[in-house]
Amino acid sequence: MYADVCYQKSFLKQVIARIDFATPISQLEKAVPTKLLNAIVKNFPIVEPADMLMQEVALEGNSIKHSQTATKHWNYYSKDRERQLTLAPQHVFVVYTTYKKYEEIRDQFSAVIDALAKAFPETKSARFGLRYVNQIDLAIDDPTNWDQYVDKDLLSPRKFFGEEDPITRLITVVELKYDDMAVVFQFGMPNPDHPAQIRRPLFVLDLDASILQAHDLTEAIGYMDEGHSKIQEVFERSITEKLREKMNVKPIQQ
């Protein structure tokens, strides 16, 4: 029903797509292959490599041994820095802080994954994840009353508490499983002023879809489509028509 609509004003804080490699790609400690680099900088032209310290803890006999290992992170940004891609021997991920439409993220991430699969054809993914973090920030009189904007069934935990129960945070976590696709849904009032009582109206709908079994890199975009479909379905069930109006819902232009 909602596959053919888009929102002119969303409350998305972040959209993240990530692949963790089953085995680290050691070649990425030194350099990024030219063809892969060309595919990345097409949409992420600002290059800022960095060395990151990995903390390791090992138990040896009766003592605990701490060690640090430096690993290369190749960071790339769009010109406006509203999107970032990070490539490391252990993983690759993109982060978008401004969201236009799913197809844009899919196309840009797909181009990188296709080039990555060609550069390192033996690489497999241990995990794929797609996460949408919505932070609904509206001026409402009661910062804990979201009846007009969020589905009433999601708000049932709030109904349990009365005015004599000053709420400082109210978050619910639900884990779902659709065949091989897992979805973790966190929703509620995180309260940026915690541990003070909730004063600022803020409601979060945080949806994280993932595949936890090993697969070829070429399968990742199919899983991305599946994850997006599940996330969209749950998100649309979570909100009211009044919130859709606030987000200026429009049909997708063909």
PDB file of N, CA, C and O in Angstrom, residues 87-141:
ATOM      1  N   LEU A  87      35.270   1.992   4.571  1.00  0.00           N
ATOM      2  CA  LEU A  87      35.753   0.680   4.134  1.00  0.00           C
ATOM      3  C   LEU A  87      36.942   0.307   4.997  1.00  0.00           C
ATOM      4  O   LEU A  87      37.879   1.085   5.167  1.00  0.00           O
ATOM      5  N   ALA A  88      36.892  -0.861   5.583  1.00  0.00           N
ATOM      6  CA  ALA A  88      37.970  -1.367   6.440  1.00  0.00           C
ATOM      7  C   ALA A  88      38.156  -2.854   6.137  1.00  0.00           C
ATOM      8  O   ALA A  88      37.302  -3.478   5.505  1.00  0.00           O
ATOM      9  N   PRO A  89      39.262  -3.445   6.584  1.00  0.00           N
ATOM     10  CA  PRO A  89      39.450  -4.882   6.339  1.00  0.00           C
ATOM     11  C   PRO A  89      38.324  -5.746   6.903  1.00  0.00           C
ATOM     12  O   PRO A  89      38.051  -6.825   6.384  1.00  0.00           O
ATOM     13  N   GLN A  90      37.655  -5.271   7.943  1.00  0.00           N
ATOM     14  CA  GLN A  90      36.620  -6.065   8.619  1.00  0.00           C
ATOM     15  C   GLN A  90      35.202  -5.804   8.108  1.00  0.00           C
ATOM     16  O   GLN A  90      34.317  -6.639   8.296  1.00  0.00           O
ATOM     17  N   HIS A  91      34.958  -4.633   7.477  1.00  0.00           N
ATOM     18  CA  HIS A  91      33.586  -4.275   7.140  1.00  0.00           C
ATOM     19  C   HIS A  91      33.523  -3.132   6.136  1.00  0.00           C
ATOM     20  O   HIS A  91      34.529  -2.475   5.856  1.00  0.00           O
ATOM     21  N   VAL A  92      32.315  -2.897   5.631  1.00  0.00           N
ATOM     22  CA  VAL A  92      32.025  -1.713   4.826  1.00  0.00           C
ATOM     23  C   VAL A  92      30.635  -1.233   5.241  1.00  0.00           C
ATOM     24  O   VAL A  92      29.728  -2.032   5.458  1.00  0.00           O
ATOM     25  N   PHE A  93      30.478   0.083   5.396  1.00  0.00           N
ATOM     26  CA  PHE A  93      29.159   0.600   5.736  1.00  0.00           C
ATOM     27  C   PHE A  93      28.971   2.013   5.193  1.00  0.00           C
ATOM     28  O   PHE A  93      29.947   2.728   4.923  1.00  0.00           O
ATOM     29  N   VAL A  94      27.696   2.393   5.016  1.00  0.00           N
ATOM     30  CA  VAL A  94      27.346   3.757   4.639  1.00  0.00           C
ATOM     31  C   VAL A  94      26.416   4.324   5.696  1.00  0.00           C
ATOM     32  O   VAL A  94      25.609   3.602   6.291  1.00  0.00           O
ATOM     33  N   VAL A  95      26.540   5.631   5.932  1.00  0.00           N
ATOM     34  CA  VAL A  95      25.668   6.341   6.868  1.00  0.00           C
ATOM     35  C   VAL A  95      25.135   7.576   6.166  1.00  0.00           C
ATOM     36  O   VAL A  95      25.912   8.375   5.623  1.00  0.00           O
ATOM     37  N   TYR A  96      23.811   7.729   6.155  1.00  0.00           N
ATOM     38  CA  TYR A  96      23.161   8.894   5.565  1.00  0.00           C
ATOM     39  C   TYR A  96      22.467   9.671   6.678  1.00  0.00           C
ATOM     40  O   TYR A  96      21.669   9.105   7.422  1.00  0.00           O
ATOM     41  N   THR A  97      22.759  10.959   6.773  1.00  0.00           N
ATOM     42  CA  THR A  97      22.080  11.812   7.747  1.00  0.00           C
ATOM     43  C   THR A  97      20.987  12.662   7.091  1.00  0.00           C
ATOM     44  O   THR A  97      20.196  13.285   7.786  1.00  0.00           O
ATOM     45  N   THR A  98      20.962  12.683   5.771  1.00  0.00           N
ATOM     46  CA  THR A  98      19.871  13.298   5.014  1.00  0.00           C
ATOM     47  C   THR A  98      19.321  12.249   4.062  1.00  0.00           C
ATOM     48  O   THR A  98      20.069  11.654   3.289  1.00  0.00           O
ATOM     49  N   TYR A  99      18.028  12.025   4.137  1.00  0.00           N
ATOM     50  CA  TYR A  99      17.409  10.930   3.381  1.00  0.00           C
ATOM     51  C   TYR A  99      16.455  11.484   2.347  1.00  0.00           C
ATOM     52  O   TYR A  99      15.565  12.278   2.667  1.00  0.00           O
ATOM     53  N   LYS A 100      16.657  11.075   1.099  1.00  0.00           N
ATOM     54  CA  LYS A 100      15.756  11.480   0.017  1.00  0.00           C
ATOM     55  C   LYS A 100      14.832  10.327  -0.354  1.00  0.00           C
ATOM     56  O   LYS A 100      13.624  10.436  -0.272  1.00  0.00           O
ATOM     57  N   LYS A 101      15.417   9.219  -0.766  1.00  0.00           N
ATOM     58  CA  LYS A 101      14.624   8.044  -1.106  1.00  0.00           C
ATOM     59  C   LYS A 101      15.517   6.809  -1.039  1.00  0.00           C
ATOM     60  O   LYS A 101      16.747   6.894  -1.178  1.00  0.00           O
ATOM     61  N   TYR A 102      14.881   5.671  -0.829  1.00  0.00           N
ATOM     62  CA  TYR A 102      15.614   4.411  -0.690  1.00  0.00           C
ATOM     63  C   TYR A 102      16.429   4.096  -1.937  1.00  0.00           C
ATOM     64  O   TYR A 102      17.566   3.631  -1.843  1.00  0.00           O
ATOM     65  N   GLU A 103      15.867   4.364  -3.111  1.00  0.00           N
ATOM     66  CA  GLU A 103      16.541   3.996  -4.358  1.00  0.00           C
ATOM     67  C   GLU A 103      17.919   4.656  -4.486  1.00  0.00           C
ATOM     68  O   GLU A 103      18.844   4.068  -5.045  1.00  0.00           O
ATOM     69  N   GLU A 104      18.061   5.869  -3.962  1.00  0.00           N
ATOM     70  CA  GLU A 104      19.350   6.552  -4.017  1.00  0.00           C
ATOM     71  C   GLU A 104      20.393   5.802  -3.196  1.00  0.00           C
ATOM     72  O   GLU A 104      21.514   5.544  -3.660  1.00  0.00           O
ATOM     73  N   ILE A 105      20.037   5.451  -1.967  1.00  0.00           N
ATOM     74  CA  ILE A 105      20.970   4.716  -1.108  1.00  0.00           C
ATOM     75  C   ILE A 105      21.291   3.354  -1.715  1.00  0.00           C
ATOM     76  O   ILE A 105      22.442   2.918  -1.737  1.00  0.00           O
ATOM     77  N   ARG A 106      20.267   2.683  -2.218  1.00  0.00           N
ATOM     78  CA  ARG A 106      20.468   1.361  -2.813  1.00  0.00           C
ATOM     79  C   ARG A 106      21.446   1.435  -3.975  1.00  0.00           C
ATOM     80  O   ARG A 106      22.377   0.623  -4.074  1.00  0.00           O
ATOM     81  N   ASP A 107      21.240   2.389  -4.882  1.00  0.00           N
ATOM     82  CA  ASP A 107      22.095   2.500  -6.070  1.00  0.00           C
ATOM     83  C   ASP A 107      23.537   2.804  -5.690  1.00  0.00           C
ATOM     84  O   ASP A 107      24.484   2.227  -6.248  1.00  0.00           O
ATOM     85  N   GLN A 108      23.727   3.700  -4.742  1.00  0.00           N
ATOM     86  CA  GLN A 108      25.082   4.097  -4.365  1.00  0.00           C
ATOM     87  C   GLN A 108      25.812   2.973  -3.618  1.00  0.00           C
ATOM     88  O   GLN A 108      26.989   2.716  -3.869  1.00  0.00           O
ATOM     89  N   PHE A 109      25.109   2.306  -2.719  1.00  0.00           N
ATOM     90  CA  PHE A 109      25.729   1.195  -1.986  1.00  0.00           C
ATOM     91  C   PHE A 109      25.961   0.010  -2.923  1.00  0.00           C
ATOM     92  O   PHE A 109      27.004  -0.652  -2.856  1.00  0.00           O
ATOM     93  N   SER A 110      25.028  -0.249  -3.815  1.00  0.00           N
ATOM     94  CA  SER A 110      25.147  -1.362  -4.757  1.00  0.00           C
ATOM     95  C   SER A 110      26.364  -1.200  -5.658  1.00  0.00           C
ATOM     96  O   SER A 110      27.079  -2.176  -5.938  1.00  0.00           O
ATOM     97  N   ALA A 111      26.615   0.032  -6.116  1.00  0.00           N
ATOM     98  CA  ALA A 111      27.770   0.274  -6.982  1.00  0.00           C
ATOM     99  C   ALA A 111      29.078  -0.074  -6.277  1.00  0.00           C
ATOM    100  O   ALA A 111      30.001  -0.653  -6.876  1.00  0.00           O
ATOM    101  N   VAL A 112      29.160   0.260  -4.995  1.00  0.00           N
ATOM    102  CA  VAL A 112      30.358  -0.044  -4.216  1.00  0.00           C
ATOM    103  C   VAL A 112      30.486  -1.553  -3.977  1.00  0.00           C
ATOM    104  O   VAL A 112      31.576  -2.126  -4.125  1.00  0.00           O
ATOM    105  N   ILE A 113      29.386  -2.201  -3.627  1.00  0.00           N
ATOM    106  CA  ILE A 113      29.441  -3.639  -3.345  1.00  0.00           C
ATOM    107  C   ILE A 113      29.770  -4.430  -4.602  1.00  0.00           C
ATOM    108  O   ILE A 113      30.534  -5.409  -4.554  1.00  0.00           O
ATOM    109  N   ASP A 114      29.251  -4.015  -5.750  1.00  0.00           N
ATOM    110  CA  ASP A 114      29.588  -4.690  -7.009  1.00  0.00           C
ATOM    111  C   ASP A 114      31.084  -4.590  -7.296  1.00  0.00           C
ATOM    112  O   ASP A 114      31.722  -5.580  -7.678  1.00  0.00           O
ATOM    113  N   ALA A 115      31.638  -3.400  -7.105  1.00  0.00           N
ATOM    114  CA  ALA A 115      33.072  -3.205  -7.332  1.00  0.00           C
ATOM    115  C   ALA A 115      33.900  -3.970  -6.305  1.00  0.00           C
ATOM    116  O   ALA A 115      34.961  -4.522  -6.626  1.00  0.00           O
ATOM    117  N   LEU A 116      33.423  -4.028  -5.075  1.00  0.00           N
ATOM    118  CA  LEU A 116      34.115  -4.760  -4.018  1.00  0.00           C
ATOM    119  C   LEU A 116      34.137  -6.259  -4.325  1.00  0.00           C
ATOM    120  O   LEU A 116      35.162  -6.935  -4.146  1.00  0.00           O
ATOM    121  N   ALA A 117      33.014  -6.782  -4.798  1.00  0.00           N
ATOM    122  CA  ALA A 117      32.928  -8.207  -5.129  1.00  0.00           C
ATOM    123  C   ALA A 117      33.853  -8.560  -6.293  1.00  0.00           C
ATOM    124  O   ALA A 117      34.418  -9.667  -6.337  1.00  0.00           O
ATOM    125  N   LYS A 118      34.022  -7.639  -7.241  1.00  0.00           N
ATOM    126  CA  LYS A 118      34.931  -7.885  -8.365  1.00  0.00           C
ATOM    127  C   LYS A 118      36.387  -7.792  -7.931  1.00  0.00           C
ATOM    128  O   LYS A 118      37.237  -8.549  -8.419  1.00  0.00           O
ATOM    129  N   ALA A 119      36.677  -6.882  -7.030  1.00  0.00           N
ATOM    130  CA  ALA A 119      38.054  -6.716  -6.557  1.00  0.00           C
ATOM    131  C   ALA A 119      38.486  -7.870  -5.658  1.00  0.00           C
ATOM    132  O   ALA A 119      39.647  -8.301  -5.699  1.00  0.00           O
ATOM    133  N   PHE A 120      37.544  -8.381  -4.862  1.00  0.00           N
ATOM    134  CA  PHE A 120      37.848  -9.463  -3.915  1.00  0.00           C
ATOM    135  C   PHE A 120      36.776 -10.551  -4.036  1.00  0.00           C
ATOM    136  O   PHE A 120      35.905 -10.687  -3.168  1.00  0.00           O
ATOM    137  N   PRO A 121      36.811 -11.328  -5.113  1.00  0.00           N
ATOM    138  CA  PRO A 121      35.717 -12.278  -5.410  1.00  0.00           C
ATOM    139  C   PRO A 121      35.549 -13.396  -4.387  1.00  0.00           C
ATOM    140  O   PRO A 121      34.484 -14.013  -4.330  1.00  0.00           O
ATOM    141  N   GLU A 122      36.553 -13.669  -3.582  1.00  0.00           N
ATOM    142  CA  GLU A 122      36.456 -14.745  -2.596  1.00  0.00           C
ATOM    143  C   GLU A 122      35.822 -14.281  -1.285  1.00  0.00           C
ATOM    144  O   GLU A 122      35.542 -15.087  -0.397  1.00  0.00           O
ATOM    145  N   THR A 123      35.598 -12.978  -1.162  1.00  0.00           N
ATOM    146  CA  THR A 123      35.085 -12.435   0.096  1.00  0.00           C
ATOM    147  C   THR A 123      33.623 -12.811   0.311  1.00  0.00           C
ATOM    148  O   THR A 123      32.803 -12.746  -0.601  1.00  0.00           O
ATOM    149  N   LYS A 124      33.319 -13.197   1.532  1.00  0.00           N
ATOM    150  CA  LYS A 124      31.941 -13.478   1.917  1.00  0.00           C
ATOM    151  C   LYS A 124      31.523 -12.555   3.056  1.00  0.00           C
ATOM    152  O   LYS A 124      32.354 -12.079   3.831  1.00  0.00           O
ATOM    153  N   SER A 125      30.231 -12.327   3.123  1.00  0.00           N
ATOM    154  CA  SER A 125      29.668 -11.518   4.202  1.00  0.00           C
ATOM    155  C   SER A 125      29.239 -12.424   5.347  1.00  0.00           C
ATOM    156  O   SER A 125      28.615 -13.459   5.123  1.00  0.00           O
ATOM    157  N   ALA A 126      29.572 -12.030   6.574  1.00  0.00           N
ATOM    158  CA  ALA A 126      29.107 -12.757   7.756  1.00  0.00           C
ATOM    159  C   ALA A 126      27.797 -12.176   8.262  1.00  0.00           C
ATOM    160  O   ALA A 126      27.015 -12.869   8.908  1.00  0.00           O
ATOM    161  N   ARG A 127      27.553 -10.898   7.942  1.00  0.00           N
ATOM    162  CA  ARG A 127      26.334 -10.223   8.399  1.00  0.00           C
ATOM    163  C   ARG A 127      26.026  -9.058   7.486  1.00  0.00           C
ATOM    164  O   ARG A 127      26.935  -8.318   7.077  1.00  0.00           O
ATOM    165  N   PHE A 128      24.755  -8.901   7.156  1.00  0.00           N
ATOM    166  CA  PHE A 128      24.287  -7.700   6.479  1.00  0.00           C
ATOM    167  C   PHE A 128      23.247  -7.017   7.363  1.00  0.00           C
ATOM    168  O   PHE A 128      22.383  -7.687   7.950  1.00  0.00           O
ATOM    169  N   GLY A 129      23.311  -5.694   7.439  1.00  0.00           N
ATOM    170  CA  GLY A 129      22.341  -4.970   8.247  1.00  0.00           C
ATOM    171  C   GLY A 129      21.885  -3.686   7.574  1.00  0.00           C
ATOM    172  O   GLY A 129      22.660  -3.019   6.871  1.00  0.00           O
ATOM    173  N   LEU A 130      20.617  -3.347   7.785  1.00  0.00           N
ATOM    174  CA  LEU A 130      20.045  -2.091   7.304  1.00  0.00           C
ATOM    175  C   LEU A 130      19.238  -1.495   8.447  1.00  0.00           C
ATOM    176  O   LEU A 130      18.348  -2.154   8.992  1.00  0.00           O
ATOM    177  N   ARG A 131      19.546  -0.257   8.797  1.00  0.00           N
ATOM    178  CA  ARG A 131      18.922   0.355   9.971  1.00  0.00           C
ATOM    179  C   ARG A 131      18.364   1.732   9.636  1.00  0.00           C
ATOM    180  O   ARG A 131      19.037   2.553   9.000  1.00  0.00           O
ATOM    181  N   TYR A 132      17.150   1.990  10.082  1.00  0.00           N
ATOM    182  CA  TYR A 132      16.498   3.295   9.939  1.00  0.00           C
ATOM    183  C   TYR A 132      16.177   3.813  11.342  1.00  0.00           C
ATOM    184  O   TYR A 132      15.436   3.171  12.084  1.00  0.00           O
ATOM    185  N   VAL A 133      16.712   4.980  11.675  1.00  0.00           N
ATOM    186  CA  VAL A 133      16.472   5.600  12.986  1.00  0.00           C
ATOM    187  C   VAL A 133      15.619   6.850  12.792  1.00  0.00           C
ATOM    188  O   VAL A 133      16.087   7.864  12.265  1.00  0.00           O
ATOM    189  N   ASN A 134      14.360   6.765  13.193  1.00  0.00           N
ATOM    190  CA  ASN A 134      13.435   7.896  13.101  1.00  0.00           C
ATOM    191  C   ASN A 134      13.308   8.559  14.468  1.00  0.00           C
ATOM    192  O   ASN A 134      13.014   7.885  15.457  1.00  0.00           O
ATOM    193  N   GLN A 135      13.491   9.861  14.512  1.00  0.00           N
ATOM    194  CA  GLN A 135      13.309  10.623  15.744  1.00  0.00           C
ATOM    195  C   GLN A 135      12.218  11.663  15.499  1.00  0.00           C
ATOM    196  O   GLN A 135      12.452  12.695  14.880  1.00  0.00           O
ATOM    197  N   ILE A 136      11.028  11.371  15.991  1.00  0.00           N
ATOM    198  CA  ILE A 136       9.883  12.254  15.785  1.00  0.00           C
ATOM    199  C   ILE A 136       9.927  13.352  16.846  1.00  0.00           C
ATOM    200  O   ILE A 136       9.761  13.098  18.035  1.00  0.00           O
ATOM    201  N   ASP A 137      10.171  14.557  16.397  1.00  0.00           N
ATOM    202  CA  ASP A 137      10.370  15.704  17.285  1.00  0.00           C
ATOM    203  C   ASP A 137       9.308  16.747  16.934  1.00  0.00           C
ATOM    204  O   ASP A 137       9.428  17.449  15.926  1.00  0.00           O
ATOM    205  N   LEU A 138       8.257  16.814  17.731  1.00  0.00           N
ATOM    206  CA  LEU A 138       7.138  17.717  17.462  1.00  0.00           C
ATOM    207  C   LEU A 138       6.783  18.521  18.702  1.00  0.00           C
ATOM    208  O   LEU A 138       7.017  18.068  19.827  1.00  0.00           O
ATOM    209  N   ALA A 139       6.222  19.682  18.484  1.00  0.00           N
ATOM    210  CA  ALA A 139       5.775  20.521  19.595  1.00  0.00           C
ATOM    211  C   ALA A 139       4.392  20.053  20.050  1.00  0.00           C
ATOM    212  O   ALA A 139       3.383  20.360  19.416  1.00  0.00           O
ATOM    213  N   ILE A 140       4.367  19.287  21.138  1.00  0.00           N
ATOM    214  CA  ILE A 140       3.092  18.839  21.716  1.00  0.00           C
ATOM    215  C   ILE A 140       3.070  19.206  23.196  1.00  0.00           C
ATOM    216  O   ILE A 140       4.121  19.313  23.833  1.00  0.00           O
ATOM    217  N   ASP A 141       1.866  19.409  23.730  1.00  0.00           N
ATOM    218  CA  ASP A 141       1.728  19.890  25.101  1.00  0.00           C
ATOM    219  C   ASP A 141       2.251  18.885  26.122  1.00  0.00           C
ATOM    220  O   ASP A 141       2.965  19.255  27.060  1.00  0.00           O
TER     221      ASP A 141
END
